[in-house]
PDB file of C-alpha atoms in Angstrom:
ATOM      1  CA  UNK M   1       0.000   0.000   0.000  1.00  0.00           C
ATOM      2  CA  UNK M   2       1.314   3.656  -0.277  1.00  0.00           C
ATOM      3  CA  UNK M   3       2.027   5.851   2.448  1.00  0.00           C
ATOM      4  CA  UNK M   4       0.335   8.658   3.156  1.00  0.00           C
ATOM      5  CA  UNK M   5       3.215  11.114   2.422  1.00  0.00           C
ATOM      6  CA  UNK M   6       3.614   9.303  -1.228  1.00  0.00           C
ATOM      7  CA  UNK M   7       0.209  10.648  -2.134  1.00  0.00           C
ATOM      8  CA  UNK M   8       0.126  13.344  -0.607  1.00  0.00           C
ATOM      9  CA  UNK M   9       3.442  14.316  -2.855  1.00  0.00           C
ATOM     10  CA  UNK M  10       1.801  13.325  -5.436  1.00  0.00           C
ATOM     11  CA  UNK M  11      -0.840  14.904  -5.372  1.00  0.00           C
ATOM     12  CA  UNK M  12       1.102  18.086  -4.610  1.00  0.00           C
ATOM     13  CA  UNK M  13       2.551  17.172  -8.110  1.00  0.00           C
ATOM     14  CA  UNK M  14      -1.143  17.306  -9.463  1.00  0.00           C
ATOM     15  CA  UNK M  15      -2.042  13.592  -9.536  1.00  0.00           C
ATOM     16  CA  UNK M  16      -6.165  14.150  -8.754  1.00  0.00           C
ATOM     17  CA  UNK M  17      -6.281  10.022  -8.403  1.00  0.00           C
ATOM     18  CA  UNK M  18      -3.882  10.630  -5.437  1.00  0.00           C
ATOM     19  CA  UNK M  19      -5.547  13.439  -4.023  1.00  0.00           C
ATOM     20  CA  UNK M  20      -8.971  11.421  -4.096  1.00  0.00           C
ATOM     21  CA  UNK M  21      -7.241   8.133  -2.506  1.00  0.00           C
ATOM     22  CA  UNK M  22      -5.891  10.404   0.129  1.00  0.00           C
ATOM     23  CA  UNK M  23      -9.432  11.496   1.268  1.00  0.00           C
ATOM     24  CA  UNK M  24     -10.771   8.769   0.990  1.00  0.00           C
ATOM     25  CA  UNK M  25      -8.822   6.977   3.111  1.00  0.00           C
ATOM     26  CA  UNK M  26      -8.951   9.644   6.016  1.00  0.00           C
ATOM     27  CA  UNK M  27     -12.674  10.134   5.646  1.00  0.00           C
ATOM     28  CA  UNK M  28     -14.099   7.629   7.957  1.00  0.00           C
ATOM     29  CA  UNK M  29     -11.289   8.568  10.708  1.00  0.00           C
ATOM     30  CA  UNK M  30     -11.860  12.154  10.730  1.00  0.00           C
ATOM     31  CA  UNK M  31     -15.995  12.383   9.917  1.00  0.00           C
ATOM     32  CA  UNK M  32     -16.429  10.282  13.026  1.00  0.00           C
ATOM     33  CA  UNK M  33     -13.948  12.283  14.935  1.00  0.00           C
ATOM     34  CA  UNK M  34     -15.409  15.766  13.759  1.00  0.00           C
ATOM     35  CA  UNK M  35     -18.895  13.988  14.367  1.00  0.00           C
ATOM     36  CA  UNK M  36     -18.235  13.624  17.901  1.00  0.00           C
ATOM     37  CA  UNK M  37     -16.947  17.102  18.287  1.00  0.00           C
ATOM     38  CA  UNK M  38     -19.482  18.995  16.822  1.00  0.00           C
ATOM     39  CA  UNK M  39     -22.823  19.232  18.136  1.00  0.00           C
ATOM     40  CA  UNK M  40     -24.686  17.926  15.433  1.00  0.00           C
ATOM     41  CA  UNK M  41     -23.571  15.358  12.272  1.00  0.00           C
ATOM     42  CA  UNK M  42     -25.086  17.954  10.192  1.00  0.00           C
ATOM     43  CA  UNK M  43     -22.025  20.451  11.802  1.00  0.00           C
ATOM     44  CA  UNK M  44     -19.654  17.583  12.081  1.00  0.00           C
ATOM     45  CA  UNK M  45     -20.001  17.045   8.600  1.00  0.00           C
ATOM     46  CA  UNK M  46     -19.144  20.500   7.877  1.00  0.00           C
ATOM     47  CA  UNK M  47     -16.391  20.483   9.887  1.00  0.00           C
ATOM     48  CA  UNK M  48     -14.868  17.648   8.606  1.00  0.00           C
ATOM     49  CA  UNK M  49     -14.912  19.115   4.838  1.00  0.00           C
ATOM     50  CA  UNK M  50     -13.471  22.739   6.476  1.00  0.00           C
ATOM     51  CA  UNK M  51     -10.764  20.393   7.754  1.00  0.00           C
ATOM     52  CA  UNK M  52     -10.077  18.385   4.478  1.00  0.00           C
ATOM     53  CA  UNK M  53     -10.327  21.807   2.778  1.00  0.00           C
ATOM     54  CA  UNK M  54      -7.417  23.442   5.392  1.00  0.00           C
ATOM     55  CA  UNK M  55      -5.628  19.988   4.916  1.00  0.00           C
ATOM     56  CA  UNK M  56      -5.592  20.243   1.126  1.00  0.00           C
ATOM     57  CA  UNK M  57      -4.537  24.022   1.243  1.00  0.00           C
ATOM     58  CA  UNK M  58      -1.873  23.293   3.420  1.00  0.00           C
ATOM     59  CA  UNK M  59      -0.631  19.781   2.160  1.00  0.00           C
ATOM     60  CA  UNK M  60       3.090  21.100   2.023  1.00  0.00           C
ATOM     61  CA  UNK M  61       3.094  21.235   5.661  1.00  0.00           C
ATOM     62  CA  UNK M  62       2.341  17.152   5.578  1.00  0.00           C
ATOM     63  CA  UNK M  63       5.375  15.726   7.083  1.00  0.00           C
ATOM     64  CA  UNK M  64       4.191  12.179   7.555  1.00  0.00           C
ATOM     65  CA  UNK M  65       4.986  11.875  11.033  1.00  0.00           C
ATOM     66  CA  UNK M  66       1.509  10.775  11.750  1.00  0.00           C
ATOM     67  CA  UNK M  67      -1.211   9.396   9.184  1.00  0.00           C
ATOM     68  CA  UNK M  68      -2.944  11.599   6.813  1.00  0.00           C
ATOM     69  CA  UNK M  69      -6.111  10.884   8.452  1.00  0.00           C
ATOM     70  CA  UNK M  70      -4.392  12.171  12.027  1.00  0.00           C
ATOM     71  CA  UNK M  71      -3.299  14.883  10.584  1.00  0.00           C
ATOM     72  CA  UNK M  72      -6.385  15.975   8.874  1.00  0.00           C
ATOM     73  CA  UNK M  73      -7.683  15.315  12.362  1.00  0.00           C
ATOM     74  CA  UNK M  74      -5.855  17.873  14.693  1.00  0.00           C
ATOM     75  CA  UNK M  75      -7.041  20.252  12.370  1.00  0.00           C
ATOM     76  CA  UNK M  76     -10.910  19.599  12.999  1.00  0.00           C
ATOM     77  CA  UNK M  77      -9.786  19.870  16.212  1.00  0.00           C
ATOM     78  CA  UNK M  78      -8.436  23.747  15.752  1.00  0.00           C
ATOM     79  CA  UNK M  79     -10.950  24.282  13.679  1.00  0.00           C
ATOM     80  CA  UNK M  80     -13.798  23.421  16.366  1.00  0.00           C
ATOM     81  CA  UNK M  81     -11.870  25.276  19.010  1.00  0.00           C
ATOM     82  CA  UNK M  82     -12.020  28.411  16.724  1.00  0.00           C
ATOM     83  CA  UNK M  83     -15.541  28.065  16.010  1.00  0.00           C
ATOM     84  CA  UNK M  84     -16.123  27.431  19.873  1.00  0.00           C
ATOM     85  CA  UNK M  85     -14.268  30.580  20.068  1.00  0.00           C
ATOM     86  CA  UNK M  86     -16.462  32.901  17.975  1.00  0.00           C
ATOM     87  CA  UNK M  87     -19.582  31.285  19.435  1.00  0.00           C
ATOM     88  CA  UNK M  88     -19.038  32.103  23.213  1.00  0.00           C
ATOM     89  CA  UNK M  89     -17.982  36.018  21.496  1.00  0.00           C
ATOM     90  CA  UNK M  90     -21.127  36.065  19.664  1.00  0.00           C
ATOM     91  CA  UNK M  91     -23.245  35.180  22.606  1.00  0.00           C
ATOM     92  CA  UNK M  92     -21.199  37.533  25.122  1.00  0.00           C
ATOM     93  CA  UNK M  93     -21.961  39.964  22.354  1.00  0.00           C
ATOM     94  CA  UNK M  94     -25.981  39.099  22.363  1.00  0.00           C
ATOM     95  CA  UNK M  95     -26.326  38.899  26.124  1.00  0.00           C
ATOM     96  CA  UNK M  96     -24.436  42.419  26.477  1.00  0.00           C
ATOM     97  CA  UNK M  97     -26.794  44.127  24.311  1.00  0.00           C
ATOM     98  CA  UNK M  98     -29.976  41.957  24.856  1.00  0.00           C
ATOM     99  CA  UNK M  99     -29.452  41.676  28.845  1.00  0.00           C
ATOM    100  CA  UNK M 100     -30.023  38.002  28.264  1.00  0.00           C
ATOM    101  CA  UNK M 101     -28.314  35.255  30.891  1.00  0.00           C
ATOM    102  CA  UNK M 102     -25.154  33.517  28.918  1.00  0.00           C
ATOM    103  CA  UNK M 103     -26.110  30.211  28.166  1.00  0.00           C
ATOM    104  CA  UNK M 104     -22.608  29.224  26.609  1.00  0.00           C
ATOM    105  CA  UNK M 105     -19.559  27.746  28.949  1.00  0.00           C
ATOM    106  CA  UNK M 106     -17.501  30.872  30.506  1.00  0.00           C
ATOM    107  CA  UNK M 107     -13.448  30.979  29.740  1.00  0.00           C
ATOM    108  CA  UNK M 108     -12.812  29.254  33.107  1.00  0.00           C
ATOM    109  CA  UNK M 109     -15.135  26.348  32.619  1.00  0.00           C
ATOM    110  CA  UNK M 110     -13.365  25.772  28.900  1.00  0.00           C
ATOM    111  CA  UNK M 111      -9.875  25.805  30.391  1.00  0.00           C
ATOM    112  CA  UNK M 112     -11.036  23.212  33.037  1.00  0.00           C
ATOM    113  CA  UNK M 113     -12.657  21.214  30.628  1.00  0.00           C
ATOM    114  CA  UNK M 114      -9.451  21.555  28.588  1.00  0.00           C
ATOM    115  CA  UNK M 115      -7.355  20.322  31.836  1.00  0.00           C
ATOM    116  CA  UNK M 116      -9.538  17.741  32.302  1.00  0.00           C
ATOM    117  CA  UNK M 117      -8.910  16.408  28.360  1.00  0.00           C
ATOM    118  CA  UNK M 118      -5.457  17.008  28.721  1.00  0.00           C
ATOM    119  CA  UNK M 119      -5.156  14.625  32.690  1.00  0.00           C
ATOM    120  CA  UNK M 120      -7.137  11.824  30.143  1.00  0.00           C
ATOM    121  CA  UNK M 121      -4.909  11.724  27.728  1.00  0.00           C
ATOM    122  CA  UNK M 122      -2.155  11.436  29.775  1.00  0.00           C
ATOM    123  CA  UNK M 123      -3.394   8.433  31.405  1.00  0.00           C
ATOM    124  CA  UNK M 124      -4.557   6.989  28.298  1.00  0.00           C
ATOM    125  CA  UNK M 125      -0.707   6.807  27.245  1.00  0.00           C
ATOM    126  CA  UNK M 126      -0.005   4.885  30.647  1.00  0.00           C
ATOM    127  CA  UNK M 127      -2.309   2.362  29.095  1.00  0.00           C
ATOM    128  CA  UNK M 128      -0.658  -1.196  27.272  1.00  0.00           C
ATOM    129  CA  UNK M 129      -0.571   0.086  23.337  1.00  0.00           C
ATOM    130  CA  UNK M 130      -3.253  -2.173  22.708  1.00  0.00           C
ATOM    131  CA  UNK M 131      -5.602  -0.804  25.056  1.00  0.00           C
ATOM    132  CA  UNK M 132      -4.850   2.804  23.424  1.00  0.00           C
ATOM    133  CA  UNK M 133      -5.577   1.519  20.202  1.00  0.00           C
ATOM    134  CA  UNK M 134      -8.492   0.097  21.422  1.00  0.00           C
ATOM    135  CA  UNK M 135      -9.829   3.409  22.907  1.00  0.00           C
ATOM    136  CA  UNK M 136      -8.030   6.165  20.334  1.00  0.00           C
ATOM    137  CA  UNK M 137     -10.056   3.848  17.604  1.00  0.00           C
ATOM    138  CA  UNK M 138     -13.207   4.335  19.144  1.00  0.00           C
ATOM    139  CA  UNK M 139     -13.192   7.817  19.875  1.00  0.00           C
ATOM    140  CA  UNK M 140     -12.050   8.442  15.621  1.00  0.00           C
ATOM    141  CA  UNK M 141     -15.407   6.638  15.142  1.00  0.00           C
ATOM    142  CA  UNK M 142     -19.163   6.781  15.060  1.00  0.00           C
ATOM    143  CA  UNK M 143     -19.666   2.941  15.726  1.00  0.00           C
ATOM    144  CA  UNK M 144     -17.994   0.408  17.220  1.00  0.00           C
ATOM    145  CA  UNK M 145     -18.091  -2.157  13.916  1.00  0.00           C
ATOM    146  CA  UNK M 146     -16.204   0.776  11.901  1.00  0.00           C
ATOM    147  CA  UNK M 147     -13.154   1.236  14.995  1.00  0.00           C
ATOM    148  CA  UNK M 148     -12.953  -2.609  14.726  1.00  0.00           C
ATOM    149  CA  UNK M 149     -12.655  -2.857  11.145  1.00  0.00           C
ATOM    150  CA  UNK M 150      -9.895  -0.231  11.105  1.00  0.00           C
ATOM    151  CA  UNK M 151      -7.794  -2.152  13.880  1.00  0.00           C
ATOM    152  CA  UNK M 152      -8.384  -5.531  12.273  1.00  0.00           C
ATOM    153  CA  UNK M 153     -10.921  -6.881  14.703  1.00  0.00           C
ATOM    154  CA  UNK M 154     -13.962  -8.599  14.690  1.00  0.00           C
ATOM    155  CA  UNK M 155     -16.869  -6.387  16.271  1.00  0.00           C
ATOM    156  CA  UNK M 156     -16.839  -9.098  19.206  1.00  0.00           C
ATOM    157  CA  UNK M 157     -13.075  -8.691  19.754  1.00  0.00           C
ATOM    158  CA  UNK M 158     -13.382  -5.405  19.426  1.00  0.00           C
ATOM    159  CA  UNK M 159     -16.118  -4.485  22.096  1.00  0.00           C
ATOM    160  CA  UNK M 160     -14.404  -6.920  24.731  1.00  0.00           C
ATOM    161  CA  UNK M 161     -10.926  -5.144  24.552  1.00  0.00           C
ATOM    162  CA  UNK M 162     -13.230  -1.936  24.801  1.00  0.00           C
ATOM    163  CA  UNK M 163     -14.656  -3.246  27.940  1.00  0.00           C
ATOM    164  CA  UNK M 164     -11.445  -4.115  29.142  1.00  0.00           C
ATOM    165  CA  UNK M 165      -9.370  -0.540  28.619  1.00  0.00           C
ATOM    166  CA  UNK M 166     -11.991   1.532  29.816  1.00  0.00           C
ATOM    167  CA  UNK M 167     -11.677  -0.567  33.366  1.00  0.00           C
ATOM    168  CA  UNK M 168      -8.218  -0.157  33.114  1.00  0.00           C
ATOM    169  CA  UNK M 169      -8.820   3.506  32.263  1.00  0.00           C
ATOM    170  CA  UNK M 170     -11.371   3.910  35.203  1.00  0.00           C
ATOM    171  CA  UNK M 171      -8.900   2.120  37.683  1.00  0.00           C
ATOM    172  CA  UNK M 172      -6.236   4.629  36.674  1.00  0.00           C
ATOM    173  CA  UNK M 173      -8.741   7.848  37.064  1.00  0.00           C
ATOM    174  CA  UNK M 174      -9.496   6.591  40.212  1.00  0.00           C
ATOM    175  CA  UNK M 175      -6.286   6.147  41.049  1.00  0.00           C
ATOM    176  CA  UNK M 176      -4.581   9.125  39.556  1.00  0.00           C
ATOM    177  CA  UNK M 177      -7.745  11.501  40.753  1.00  0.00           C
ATOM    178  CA  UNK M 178      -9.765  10.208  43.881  1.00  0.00           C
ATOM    179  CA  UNK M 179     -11.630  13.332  43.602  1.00  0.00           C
ATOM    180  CA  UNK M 180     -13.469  12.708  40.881  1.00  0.00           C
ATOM    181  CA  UNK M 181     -14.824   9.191  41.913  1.00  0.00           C
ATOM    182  CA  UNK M 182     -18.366  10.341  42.569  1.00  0.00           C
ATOM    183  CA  UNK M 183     -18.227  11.538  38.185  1.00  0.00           C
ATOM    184  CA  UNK M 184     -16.202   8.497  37.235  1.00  0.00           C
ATOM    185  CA  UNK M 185     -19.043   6.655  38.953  1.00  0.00           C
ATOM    186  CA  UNK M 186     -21.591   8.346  37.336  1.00  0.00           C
ATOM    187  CA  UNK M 187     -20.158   7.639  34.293  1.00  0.00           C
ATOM    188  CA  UNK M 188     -20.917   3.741  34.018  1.00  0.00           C
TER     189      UNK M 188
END
């Protein structure tokens, strides 16, 4: 198979067969990812093709370090920051001048929520590799069957070594933060 940084050089060269195996094999990973992001499909979907769009703009800056599909990816993510961004201005903006209650996350709650994301990654990299895969998989998808598929499981497989890293990722939460038991709890 060809890597990711073949096509995407040659598409840079031009080579629209390239360009179009390129997306297509990064579409599943990053529509499910930009699904889960977004509060709607309808606005995942859209963020997904602003992030193929960015990606295609900016294909010279595609080392290969990670896969295409990764790449393509962390952009969504920046993207939906940015859009999170101008939303929260936009309703500042509307409860300023219409006197209306904020009903948007303050700057405080984001950065906590962005802690928080940041303390779960880092104890999803104290997991086996497998059990990352597992999980990283899953959260790059909208169902389980497509995550399996990608890893080279059977949906079966798949769900029990699900099962099994989120214990392993509960046991280390509790571990790691004892103060959020009562949410990790909740969270079954």
């Amino acid at each position: 198979m060809i890597s990711d940084l073949d096509l995407a050089e040659r598409s840079l060269r031009g080579d629209a067969e390239a360009t179009t195996s390129l997306i297509d094999r990064a579409l599943p990973t990053v529509r499910g990812f930009a699904r889960r992001l977004a509060a709607s499909p309808e606005d995942g979907d859209n963020l997904a093709q602003e992030a193929f769009l960015t990606a295609l703009e900016k294909l010279r800056q595609y080392r290969g370090d990670a896969s295409f599909a990764t790449w393509v990816c962390s952009i969504a993510l920046r993207h939906n920051r940015q859009m999170r961004r101008r939303r929260i201005s936009e309703l500042k903006k509307q409860a300023e001048l219409g006197g209306q209650p904020l009903a948007c996350p303050l700057p405080d709650e984001i950065a906590a929520a962005k802690d928080t994301e940041q303390r779960l990654w880092a104890l999803v990299s104290r997991l086996p590799a497998s059990q990352q895969k597992v999980l990283i998989a899953r959260a790059h998808h909208e169902n389980g069957a497509q995550a399996a598929a990608e890893i080279g499981l059977g949906p079966s497989a798949f769900r029990a070594r699900l099962f099994r890293a989120r214990k392993a990722l509960r046991r280390l939460l509790l571990e790691s933060y004892p103060d959020w038991s009562s949410e990790v709890e909740n969270a079954k």
